[in-house]
């Protein structure tokens, strides 16, 4: 129920806008604008400096901008045409009835939608409740669900301070700090009942009753409900349960996951939403399975084991990592402390309850695993790439002693990216000119992408170079500001204006700095790397970005080593580190780099999606054959890459030091013998035709497969409504917008 007594936030904002600009309020309160054709420019045009200072938050911008400036825009015919065109497009989008899902899977209905649970969502940088790949994938999942008309609601947590912000001190050591999110000045609505009171649910966390309120973020046609415990009537400790993403100790983690899982189911019930499918995106939300079971027991009066099959029928699970540390486990003592009141409501003994999360039954010291719980109580489970599905079956075969490894019921649906969000407007315009005006509605169609060859090399290269210049300008600004903030010498601060060169081969490396991702693999042979990057005739430059978890000391040391490398006199203008990685910097990077470098220890990269974003923008991948790249990489009969490069593809050993040496040597060889020569083989106009042809091969081969429209279609036909007959390539060949 939405409050009918008070004004909605959008109506309140509309009241301060001139008559001709009132539709700006509707757009500001629905994140559809961040992937629409006019995208950010509609808001940025109002005041570029203010747009930057408010963190690209349209609500804050419109509330803070002077009324005089608004009235200037209100009589600008060119601006009004843009606004009205976008508002009309928005209305058609929101009102569309004939969607892909309505035709292919009408059994997924608004009355019984898919409820998509995740601990983080990366919708846009103005909603900082994400940390990395899991959240970005979740945000893209909701966007494509909206585009394809999948009846879906998202369920997550609204973190007062989100994930930490990063700054590096003069020694290159990561320091963490937090900033409050001003919920009342963000594109969010606090959900209220018919009397104007915030809708809230209660749940027990240890011995205390915690009250949870819920906010709504609109993501196109999908509502994302975010749970918040920061209420005055909660204990001060409980108010911080939704304070930080992935912060605190094990007690904080289990309490957060109780709020997300159990609280999330109760919030949906309070909102009058009865999901047809519960989709757990990673194990953080697995406690929701217990609450679904409890409600079914309460409704039917049956025992847990009698209703277990019906719970399993409604629940599906996606696992996202083969790294053991990524699978939450809680000790039996901790489970006693938080669930002693709960298992009786399920009609279970302590031993029966703990067995639901036990990897090995009968061991009194066996911890309670969230992935184990999800695998036991969900009818379908999948990894996020073909290789990850294989690795997951190996990991969890212990739960299925009666099955051979290949029969373990964990499949795979390879991740993708939301094309409209991540494709640079300059490239989107090019695709509209040469492929199809509505190319983004046909993104899964290989025939569409075959037309890439019709684009003149000079045109594609020119636009790519412009995007690289934009990336370098962003990097210089961020680096100069960071150097100023940490009190560096003026000469070093001003040198940021000369760092990087748009005419030089540019590599991008950006991700969480966890040791297994090997952010410093390039430094293994420092002299060889120095020779490659410092070459006077054919130089190479690299831009790093990313955070190490606050508790990951080794990850912080990797960043520190990179910062030391940056300061070598020979590399001052060749190596850059952009601090405080976020979605805005991510867009600049994937849209502007020539090569995207990814070198994790195989097979620890479940999927990865950054390299997929690079493909749509004309960048080329150079990666270990792990995650999605195993499926994306193509080579000719001689083993030479057609659409990118594979690092160390012919060797695999359990000796990590040896594997690091093999992979670093392979990377150096690729740079020296293939990548650098191909880039600098340019005609008299500076166009590297061989390179551009590989850009086209990358776009053509990867774009139709590695996008979330294809991914969502797979979830609909294989998981949400199994048995649905729809050939993805054909059925999605034209998706109504």
XYZ file of C-alpha atoms in Angstrom:
737
model
C 0.000 0.000 0.000
C 1.206 3.477 -0.829
C 0.426 6.391 1.422
C -2.670 8.260 0.274
C -2.610 11.010 2.921
C 0.785 12.641 2.383
C 2.233 13.735 -0.906
C 4.537 11.247 -2.567
C 8.148 12.439 -2.769
C 7.767 12.875 -6.535
C 4.676 15.065 -6.035
C 6.489 17.091 -3.385
C 9.407 17.677 -5.745
C 7.071 18.507 -8.621
C 5.497 21.277 -6.549
C 8.710 23.318 -6.600
C 9.250 22.974 -10.336
C 7.914 25.399 -12.974
C 4.868 24.138 -14.840
C 6.748 23.096 -17.984
C 9.380 21.140 -16.018
C 7.156 19.109 -13.715
C 7.793 15.846 -15.572
C 11.392 16.055 -14.340
C 10.101 14.896 -10.944
C 8.602 11.703 -12.405
C 11.859 10.921 -14.190
C 14.017 11.714 -11.154
C 12.139 9.169 -9.015
C 12.477 6.294 -11.455
C 15.947 5.006 -12.287
C 14.764 4.279 -15.828
C 16.350 7.602 -16.751
C 19.851 6.195 -16.157
C 19.565 3.832 -19.131
C 17.175 5.804 -21.346
C 18.327 7.252 -24.666
C 18.993 10.777 -23.333
C 20.427 9.339 -20.124
C 22.248 11.663 -17.751
C 22.442 14.681 -20.029
C 18.899 15.822 -19.257
C 19.840 16.431 -15.610
C 23.502 17.288 -16.153
C 22.557 20.124 -18.518
C 20.742 21.896 -15.680
C 24.041 22.596 -13.903
C 27.074 20.407 -14.624
C 29.009 21.517 -11.524
C 26.061 20.927 -9.213
C 25.412 17.565 -10.883
C 28.969 16.535 -10.091
C 28.909 17.795 -6.495
C 25.630 16.014 -5.657
C 26.938 12.634 -6.807
C 24.723 12.504 -9.925
C 21.592 12.397 -7.758
C 18.691 13.966 -9.709
C 16.516 14.524 -6.624
C 19.246 16.415 -4.760
C 20.002 18.395 -7.913
C 16.399 19.496 -8.452
C 15.930 20.364 -4.780
C 19.091 22.457 -4.577
C 19.158 24.235 -7.926
C 18.031 27.864 -7.906
C 14.515 28.649 -9.007
C 15.957 31.263 -11.350
C 17.894 28.568 -13.224
C 14.785 26.398 -13.389
C 12.748 29.220 -14.897
C 15.474 29.767 -17.505
C 15.122 26.152 -18.567
C 11.326 26.346 -18.452
C 11.302 28.699 -21.463
C 14.111 26.993 -23.404
C 12.333 25.309 -26.355
C 15.229 22.955 -27.104
C 15.374 21.709 -23.520
C 11.600 21.339 -23.325
C 11.565 19.262 -26.525
C 14.148 16.913 -25.023
C 12.230 16.680 -21.753
C 8.856 16.061 -23.387
C 10.300 13.486 -25.771
C 11.877 11.568 -22.903
C 8.711 11.839 -20.789
C 6.627 10.449 -23.670
C 9.100 7.597 -24.101
C 8.895 6.915 -20.367
C 5.096 6.831 -20.415
C 5.010 4.388 -23.323
C 7.561 2.188 -21.581
C 5.701 2.100 -18.272
C 2.270 1.526 -19.832
C 3.275 -1.226 -22.281
C 1.172 -4.382 -21.926
C 2.505 -6.467 -24.805
C 5.920 -7.470 -23.454
C 8.219 -10.396 -24.207
C 7.271 -12.091 -20.933
C 3.538 -11.583 -21.401
C 3.828 -13.513 -24.670
C 6.323 -16.189 -23.633
C 5.515 -16.811 -19.957
C 2.164 -15.266 -19.003
C 2.061 -17.542 -15.948
C 4.515 -15.143 -14.281
C 2.000 -12.524 -13.201
C 1.918 -9.226 -11.318
C -0.241 -10.969 -8.736
C 2.504 -13.547 -8.145
C 5.782 -11.956 -9.251
C 9.347 -13.166 -8.951
C 10.866 -11.883 -5.697
C 14.584 -11.321 -6.259
C 16.585 -11.219 -3.006
C 20.142 -9.887 -2.889
C 22.385 -8.280 -0.253
C 23.450 -5.505 -2.649
C 22.114 -3.772 -5.753
C 24.164 -1.641 -8.145
C 21.549 0.449 -9.920
C 23.450 3.739 -10.170
C 26.179 5.557 -8.281
C 23.564 7.815 -6.651
C 22.247 4.759 -4.750
C 25.492 3.496 -3.149
C 24.302 0.187 -1.713
C 26.672 -2.019 -3.722
C 30.281 -3.118 -3.409
C 31.124 -4.951 -6.616
C 30.188 -7.568 -9.177
C 27.324 -9.227 -7.269
C 25.516 -5.926 -6.820
C 26.136 -4.705 -10.363
C 24.797 -7.994 -11.702
C 21.725 -7.664 -9.481
C 21.067 -4.142 -10.729
C 21.412 -5.207 -14.363
C 19.122 -8.191 -13.627
C 16.339 -5.839 -12.494
C 16.821 -3.530 -15.486
C 16.507 -6.299 -18.055
C 13.580 -7.795 -16.139
C 11.925 -4.403 -16.491
C 12.751 -4.134 -20.205
C 11.400 -7.627 -20.923
C 8.317 -7.131 -18.769
C 9.113 -9.822 -16.190
C 6.825 -9.215 -13.183
C 9.491 -8.876 -10.495
C 10.211 -7.150 -7.204
C 13.671 -6.732 -5.732
C 14.368 -7.134 -2.006
C 17.513 -5.793 -0.364
C 18.840 -3.689 2.496
C 19.132 0.100 2.604
C 22.517 0.790 4.162
C 22.883 4.064 6.030
C 26.548 4.300 5.018
C 26.767 1.618 2.322
C 30.134 0.160 1.415
C 33.197 2.052 2.584
C 34.840 4.881 0.675
C 38.517 4.566 -0.150
C 41.424 6.975 0.096
C 45.123 6.218 -0.085
C 47.605 7.902 2.231
C 51.032 9.150 1.150
C 52.466 5.700 1.804
C 49.941 4.204 -0.658
C 48.034 2.431 2.137
C 44.242 2.173 1.821
C 42.240 4.042 4.444
C 38.511 3.468 4.855
C 35.865 6.042 5.694
C 32.074 6.238 5.608
C 29.497 8.859 4.621
C 25.808 8.937 5.542
C 23.331 8.459 2.710
C 20.588 11.144 2.884
C 17.610 8.902 2.163
C 15.143 11.804 2.131
C 17.094 13.468 -0.698
C 17.515 10.347 -2.831
C 15.193 8.726 -5.419
C 13.509 6.708 -2.665
C 10.038 6.567 -1.163
C 9.322 5.455 2.402
C 6.370 3.079 2.124
C 3.357 4.058 4.240
C -0.035 2.602 5.026
C -3.442 4.145 4.393
C -3.145 6.222 7.570
C 0.186 7.712 6.550
C 2.290 5.639 8.947
C 5.449 3.906 7.770
C 4.839 0.253 6.979
C 6.937 -1.817 9.352
C 7.458 -5.404 10.374
C 8.994 -6.867 13.501
C 11.400 -9.723 13.931
C 13.398 -11.060 16.818
C 17.171 -10.639 16.723
C 18.538 -12.483 19.708
C 16.452 -11.282 22.649
C 15.293 -7.988 21.117
C 12.402 -7.176 18.826
C 13.638 -5.143 15.864
C 11.334 -2.949 13.798
C 12.050 -2.783 10.079
C 10.696 -0.148 7.714
C 10.849 -0.313 3.942
C 11.745 2.099 1.172
C 11.033 1.759 -2.537
C 13.333 2.548 -5.423
C 11.681 2.355 -8.841
C 13.788 0.634 -11.500
C 11.698 1.019 -14.616
C 8.732 -1.345 -14.193
C 10.376 -3.151 -11.257
C 10.009 -2.047 -7.637
C 13.066 -2.541 -5.457
C 12.146 -2.733 -1.756
C 14.944 -1.856 0.661
C 14.753 -2.709 4.355
C 15.936 -0.243 6.995
C 16.332 -0.690 10.780
C 17.480 2.885 11.475
C 14.389 3.845 13.482
C 14.201 5.794 16.741
C 12.153 3.036 18.387
C 14.954 0.476 17.873
C 17.849 -0.168 20.215
C 20.920 1.875 19.109
C 22.736 -1.372 18.268
C 19.872 -2.528 16.059
C 19.672 0.799 14.257
C 23.112 -0.018 12.842
C 22.123 -3.449 11.552
C 21.584 -1.775 8.187
C 24.493 0.602 8.672
C 27.227 -0.934 6.517
C 27.426 -3.356 3.618
C 29.745 -6.281 4.462
C 30.932 -4.577 7.630
C 31.190 -5.754 11.227
C 31.767 -9.228 12.605
C 29.967 -12.569 12.269
C 27.241 -11.457 14.670
C 26.536 -8.408 12.514
C 26.531 -10.561 9.392
C 24.037 -13.112 10.707
C 21.781 -10.343 12.044
C 21.815 -8.589 8.664
C 20.982 -11.806 6.872
C 18.074 -12.411 9.257
C 16.764 -8.940 8.411
C 17.225 -9.541 4.677
C 15.811 -13.065 4.539
C 13.164 -13.280 7.270
C 12.442 -9.553 7.302
C 12.239 -9.485 3.507
C 9.506 -12.152 3.397
C 7.550 -10.348 6.124
C 7.821 -7.013 4.313
C 6.450 -8.530 1.092
C 3.550 -9.955 3.081
C 2.912 -6.542 4.679
C 2.887 -4.968 1.211
C 0.325 -7.510 0.028
C 2.771 -9.185 -2.373
C 2.609 -12.973 -2.714
C 5.547 -14.092 -4.868
C 5.201 -16.999 -7.247
C 8.983 -17.522 -7.182
C 11.619 -16.559 -4.613
C 15.007 -16.094 -6.293
C 17.972 -16.034 -3.915
C 20.869 -14.263 -5.597
C 23.702 -15.724 -3.494
C 23.322 -17.342 -0.072
C 23.072 -14.131 1.972
C 19.257 -14.267 1.724
C 18.829 -17.992 2.430
C 17.042 -17.417 5.742
C 14.045 -16.337 3.656
C 13.491 -20.050 2.955
C 12.874 -20.642 6.648
C 10.320 -17.847 6.810
C 8.520 -19.107 3.692
C 8.336 -22.486 5.436
C 7.130 -20.961 8.712
C 4.312 -19.078 6.971
C 3.264 -22.254 5.134
C 3.223 -24.224 8.404
C 1.194 -21.455 10.024
C -1.253 -21.450 7.103
C -1.726 -25.211 6.698
C -1.022 -26.615 10.162
C 1.224 -29.237 8.541
C 4.692 -30.286 9.663
C 7.910 -28.894 8.199
C 8.607 -32.098 6.314
C 5.074 -32.126 4.896
C 5.434 -28.624 3.442
C 9.121 -28.879 2.499
C 8.365 -29.862 -1.104
C 5.998 -26.904 -1.600
C 8.653 -24.495 -0.283
C 11.228 -25.998 -2.607
C 8.792 -25.661 -5.504
C 8.718 -21.871 -5.113
C 12.407 -21.182 -4.490
C 15.457 -20.994 -6.764
C 19.083 -20.172 -6.040
C 22.074 -18.670 -7.848
C 25.551 -19.194 -6.416
C 28.186 -16.656 -7.426
C 31.590 -17.774 -6.233
C 33.830 -20.838 -6.043
C 35.894 -19.114 -3.316
C 35.104 -20.858 0.005
C 35.256 -17.568 1.929
C 32.381 -16.310 -0.210
C 29.975 -18.845 1.283
C 28.699 -17.643 4.654
C 28.837 -20.164 7.497
C 27.854 -19.635 11.115
C 28.880 -21.668 14.144
C 26.357 -23.812 15.979
C 26.764 -21.532 19.016
C 25.896 -18.480 16.946
C 22.874 -20.247 15.485
C 21.773 -21.168 19.016
C 22.047 -17.550 20.041
C 19.980 -16.207 17.136
C 17.538 -19.045 16.359
C 16.720 -20.810 19.638
C 13.306 -19.114 19.564
C 12.729 -19.920 15.888
C 13.170 -23.626 15.223
C 10.260 -24.440 17.510
C 8.031 -22.351 15.204
C 9.070 -24.727 12.421
C 8.247 -27.741 14.544
C 11.905 -28.814 14.472
C 14.352 -29.869 17.138
C 17.702 -28.113 17.410
C 19.417 -31.032 15.682
C 16.882 -31.108 12.843
C 17.179 -27.356 12.357
C 20.988 -27.295 12.306
C 21.010 -30.238 9.880
C 19.390 -27.981 7.245
C 22.668 -26.085 6.948
C 25.133 -28.883 7.696
C 27.498 -29.907 4.929
C 28.220 -33.205 6.715
C 25.354 -34.615 8.762
C 26.030 -36.007 12.214
C 29.014 -33.785 13.041
C 28.140 -31.726 16.155
C 30.803 -29.134 15.251
C 29.655 -28.695 11.662
C 28.863 -25.002 10.985
C 25.594 -23.846 9.453
C 26.120 -22.985 5.781
C 23.875 -20.565 3.925
C 24.707 -22.104 0.544
C 23.935 -25.542 1.978
C 20.549 -24.309 3.226
C 19.791 -22.821 -0.198
C 20.767 -25.984 -2.071
C 18.623 -28.114 0.259
C 15.468 -26.005 0.038
C 15.483 -24.744 -3.580
C 14.170 -26.668 -6.585
C 16.753 -25.192 -8.943
C 20.333 -24.021 -8.476
C 22.774 -22.554 -10.954
C 26.272 -21.187 -11.271
C 26.996 -18.117 -13.370
C 29.117 -19.566 -16.194
C 29.626 -22.979 -17.726
C 32.945 -23.475 -15.913
C 31.481 -22.222 -12.641
C 28.630 -24.714 -12.935
C 31.219 -27.490 -13.314
C 33.257 -26.222 -10.338
C 30.112 -25.859 -8.213
C 29.125 -29.456 -8.865
C 32.569 -30.495 -7.659
C 32.306 -28.286 -4.571
C 28.918 -29.524 -3.444
C 28.935 -33.180 -4.446
C 29.172 -34.036 -0.727
C 25.501 -33.004 -0.390
C 24.438 -35.589 -2.983
C 26.168 -38.865 -2.036
C 23.748 -40.868 -4.148
C 24.672 -38.981 -7.342
C 27.733 -38.938 -9.547
C 29.468 -35.580 -9.836
C 28.043 -34.787 -13.257
C 24.521 -35.461 -11.932
C 24.756 -32.980 -9.040
C 21.732 -30.710 -9.634
C 23.556 -27.417 -10.173
C 23.344 -26.018 -13.675
C 24.558 -22.715 -15.057
C 23.268 -19.531 -16.620
C 26.134 -17.332 -17.735
C 25.971 -13.768 -16.489
C 25.534 -10.814 -18.811
C 25.388 -7.044 -18.673
C 22.615 -4.531 -19.309
C 23.602 -3.134 -22.683
C 21.805 0.217 -22.438
C 23.397 0.995 -19.080
C 26.989 0.276 -20.048
C 27.240 1.264 -23.722
C 28.600 4.778 -24.200
C 26.044 7.128 -25.818
C 28.625 7.842 -28.534
C 28.711 4.123 -29.440
C 24.959 3.741 -28.985
C 24.496 6.507 -31.543
C 26.859 4.696 -33.923
C 24.910 1.449 -33.530
C 21.644 3.282 -34.140
C 23.059 4.665 -37.389
C 24.557 1.468 -38.803
C 22.734 -1.438 -37.126
C 19.196 -0.459 -36.117
C 17.631 2.625 -34.566
C 16.343 0.344 -31.808
C 19.482 -1.794 -31.564
C 19.161 -2.122 -27.782
C 15.850 -3.992 -28.177
C 17.544 -6.527 -30.480
C 20.695 -6.970 -28.474
C 20.501 -10.797 -28.486
C 20.187 -11.009 -32.278
C 23.468 -12.183 -33.932
C 22.259 -10.902 -37.310
C 22.119 -7.383 -35.892
C 25.726 -7.542 -34.704
C 26.911 -9.006 -38.018
C 26.316 -5.519 -39.444
C 29.253 -4.231 -37.383
C 31.460 -4.883 -40.412
C 29.568 -2.157 -42.275
C 30.886 0.519 -39.921
C 33.918 2.261 -41.462
C 37.080 1.587 -39.475
C 37.847 5.299 -39.289
C 34.418 6.040 -37.765
C 34.659 3.374 -35.067
C 38.250 4.312 -34.251
C 37.468 8.031 -34.027
C 34.665 7.467 -31.536
C 36.771 5.068 -29.499
C 39.565 7.658 -29.293
C 37.122 10.325 -28.103
C 35.958 7.997 -25.326
C 39.577 7.324 -24.358
C 40.185 11.075 -24.083
C 37.143 11.308 -21.806
C 38.496 8.498 -19.612
C 41.893 10.152 -19.350
C 40.330 13.494 -18.421
C 38.383 11.733 -15.664
C 41.507 9.938 -14.436
C 43.532 13.160 -14.325
C 40.820 14.954 -12.361
C 40.457 12.151 -9.821
C 44.216 11.700 -9.396
C 44.890 15.426 -9.022
C 42.141 15.731 -6.399
C 43.461 12.709 -4.484
C 47.013 14.058 -4.483
C 45.807 17.430 -3.245
C 43.741 15.847 -0.491
C 46.684 13.878 0.892
C 48.998 16.872 0.853
C 51.432 15.822 -1.858
C 54.106 18.230 -3.147
C 52.752 20.769 -5.622
C 54.976 19.473 -8.427
C 53.487 16.001 -7.983
C 49.931 17.391 -7.807
C 50.313 19.405 -11.015
C 51.919 16.406 -12.754
C 48.477 14.762 -12.685
C 47.488 17.070 -15.544
C 50.064 15.330 -17.748
C 49.455 11.744 -16.713
C 48.385 9.348 -19.498
C 48.218 10.040 -23.228
C 45.196 9.293 -25.465
C 47.498 8.224 -28.313
C 49.080 5.414 -26.280
C 47.861 1.828 -25.928
C 45.758 1.902 -22.740
C 45.055 -1.081 -20.504
C 42.380 -1.088 -17.802
C 42.371 -3.214 -14.648
C 39.585 -2.577 -12.149
C 38.072 -4.971 -9.613
C 38.135 -5.890 -5.940
C 41.726 -6.247 -4.796
C 41.517 -9.746 -3.414
C 44.775 -11.760 -3.612
C 43.285 -14.394 -5.941
C 42.553 -11.689 -8.525
C 46.322 -11.002 -8.718
C 46.186 -7.241 -9.191
C 49.985 -7.079 -9.164
C 50.699 -9.956 -11.585
C 52.170 -7.426 -14.025
C 54.820 -6.545 -11.434
C 56.121 -10.085 -11.006
C 59.075 -9.305 -13.284
C 59.410 -5.588 -12.571
C 62.223 -4.988 -15.046
C 60.402 -6.681 -17.907
C 57.253 -4.734 -17.102
C 59.255 -1.499 -16.938
C 60.678 -2.182 -20.379
C 57.186 -2.709 -21.847
C 55.563 0.335 -20.237
C 58.542 2.640 -20.613
C 59.261 1.904 -24.288
C 59.912 5.235 -25.993
C 58.628 4.211 -29.444
C 55.700 1.930 -28.579
C 54.729 2.788 -24.990
C 51.964 1.188 -22.943
C 49.950 2.723 -20.115
C 47.616 1.201 -17.550
C 44.841 2.499 -15.309
C 44.082 0.631 -12.088
C 41.078 1.048 -9.815
C 39.409 -0.970 -7.081
C 39.140 -1.522 -3.348
C 40.415 -4.125 -0.920
C 37.980 -5.263 1.773
C 38.776 -3.413 5.036
C 39.823 -6.693 6.667
C 41.978 -7.839 3.718
C 45.531 -6.824 4.647
C 47.116 -8.645 1.704
C 44.731 -6.933 -0.714
C 45.786 -3.574 0.741
C 49.446 -4.507 0.323
C 48.824 -5.237 -3.373
C 47.412 -1.724 -3.812
C 50.383 -0.284 -1.945
C 52.818 -2.084 -4.251
C 50.994 -0.651 -7.263
C 51.180 2.859 -5.814
C 54.916 2.450 -5.288
C 55.239 1.329 -8.902
C 53.272 4.386 -10.053
C 55.891 6.655 -8.480
C 58.828 5.336 -10.499
C 60.156 8.294 -12.534
C 59.987 6.249 -15.762
C 56.287 5.540 -15.148
C 54.935 8.809 -13.763
C 52.802 9.327 -16.855
C 52.232 5.666 -17.706
C 50.605 4.128 -14.609
C 47.570 5.561 -12.806
C 45.395 4.464 -9.883
C 41.896 5.950 -9.567
C 40.746 5.899 -5.952
C 37.269 5.106 -4.596
C 36.073 2.949 -7.497
C 32.345 3.330 -8.189
C 29.885 2.850 -11.033
C 30.725 6.215 -12.594
C 34.431 5.431 -12.825
C 33.530 1.923 -14.016
C 31.571 3.363 -16.947
C 34.446 5.645 -17.898
C 36.902 2.740 -17.786
C 34.937 0.139 -19.743
C 34.019 2.740 -22.355
C 37.514 4.142 -22.840
C 40.211 1.468 -22.534
C 41.818 -0.335 -25.454
C 42.462 -3.568 -23.523
C 40.722 -4.979 -20.458
C 43.086 -7.055 -18.328
C 41.773 -9.851 -16.101
C 44.171 -12.328 -14.517
C 42.616 -14.235 -11.597
C 43.809 -17.620 -10.419
C 41.791 -20.149 -12.356
C 39.073 -21.328 -11.634
C 38.217 -18.778 -8.920
C 36.488 -16.262 -11.191
C 32.884 -17.456 -11.268
C 31.904 -15.279 -14.218
C 33.018 -11.671 -14.215
C 31.101 -9.078 -16.227
C 33.429 -6.071 -16.576
C 35.024 -7.554 -19.681
C 31.568 -7.983 -21.196
C 30.938 -4.248 -20.744
C 34.200 -3.520 -22.528
C 33.123 -5.561 -25.574
C 30.072 -3.399 -26.265
C 32.312 -0.323 -26.209
C 34.947 -1.605 -28.611
C 37.544 -2.647 -26.037
C 39.329 -5.994 -26.322
C 39.774 -8.563 -23.550
C 43.075 -10.041 -22.455
C 42.160 -12.559 -19.783
C 42.866 -15.856 -18.143
C 40.477 -18.482 -19.510
C 38.165 -18.377 -16.530
C 34.531 -17.437 -15.918
C 32.682 -16.086 -18.944
C 35.842 -15.693 -21.073
C 36.025 -19.493 -21.479
C 32.819 -19.151 -23.489
C 33.583 -15.815 -25.164
C 37.152 -16.312 -26.372
C 37.617 -17.421 -29.978
C 40.858 -18.547 -31.644
C 41.807 -19.564 -35.166
C 43.167 -22.947 -36.247
C 46.652 -21.903 -35.140
C 45.457 -20.981 -31.655
C 45.751 -17.237 -32.230
C 43.019 -15.069 -30.746
C 40.366 -13.747 -33.099
C 38.350 -11.587 -30.677
C 40.848 -11.098 -27.847
C 43.704 -12.820 -26.033
C 43.940 -15.709 -23.570
C 46.632 -15.671 -20.866
C 48.463 -18.921 -20.103
C 45.874 -21.041 -21.855
C 48.105 -24.091 -22.220
C 49.194 -24.573 -18.601
C 47.392 -25.292 -15.348
C 49.055 -26.356 -12.102
C 48.121 -26.505 -8.427
C 51.431 -24.808 -7.538
C 50.309 -21.171 -7.181
C 53.799 -19.655 -7.453
C 54.530 -21.666 -10.566
C 51.148 -20.745 -12.075
C 51.796 -17.065 -11.335
C 55.114 -17.303 -13.167
C 53.568 -19.116 -16.125
C 50.758 -16.593 -16.401
C 52.938 -13.506 -15.970
C 55.377 -14.782 -18.619
C 52.452 -15.462 -20.944
C 51.097 -11.968 -20.346
C 54.444 -10.331 -21.068
C 54.763 -12.371 -24.282
C 51.287 -11.373 -25.422
C 52.058 -7.705 -24.849
C 55.450 -7.852 -26.525
C 54.640 -10.075 -29.493
C 50.945 -9.535 -30.274
C 49.136 -6.715 -28.496
C 51.639 -3.872 -28.784
C 52.660 -4.600 -32.416
C 49.014 -4.874 -33.536
C 48.060 -1.566 -31.889
C 50.943 0.405 -33.350
C 50.561 -0.987 -36.873
C 48.772 2.180 -38.037
C 48.261 3.762 -41.451
C 49.200 7.333 -42.363
C 45.974 8.557 -40.704
C 46.805 6.811 -37.447
C 44.219 4.055 -37.848
C 45.312 0.522 -36.822
C 43.089 -1.469 -39.171
C 44.109 -4.878 -37.799
C 43.259 -3.667 -34.298
C 39.914 -2.226 -35.380
C 39.059 -5.515 -37.079
C 39.655 -7.297 -33.764
C 37.477 -4.682 -32.027
C 34.719 -5.541 -34.482
C 35.223 -9.279 -33.943
C 34.909 -8.754 -30.192
C 31.714 -6.723 -30.529
C 30.200 -9.105 -33.070
C 30.927 -12.341 -31.208
C 30.298 -11.294 -27.587
C 27.512 -8.719 -27.630
C 24.579 -11.029 -28.554
C 25.542 -13.657 -25.964
C 26.774 -11.807 -22.883
C 23.914 -9.485 -22.023
C 21.220 -9.611 -19.364
C 18.371 -9.747 -21.895
C 19.660 -13.180 -22.928
C 20.358 -14.021 -19.282
C 16.853 -13.062 -18.122
C 15.330 -15.049 -20.978
C 17.312 -18.058 -19.746
C 16.067 -17.543 -16.193
C 12.470 -17.254 -17.394
C 12.527 -20.306 -19.649
C 14.792 -22.545 -17.561
C 14.212 -21.488 -13.941
C 11.222 -19.232 -13.265
C 8.840 -21.020 -15.642
C 10.652 -24.216 -16.671
C 9.238 -25.893 -19.729
C 8.413 -22.576 -21.402
C 8.974 -23.007 -25.116
C 10.948 -20.090 -26.465
C 14.061 -20.017 -28.572
C 15.939 -17.160 -27.027
C 17.603 -15.824 -30.151
C 14.344 -15.749 -32.075
C 11.941 -14.799 -29.319
C 14.095 -11.871 -28.245
C 14.946 -10.737 -31.750
C 12.663 -7.761 -31.233
C 11.942 -6.773 -27.644
C 9.321 -4.022 -27.302
C 10.653 -1.025 -25.408
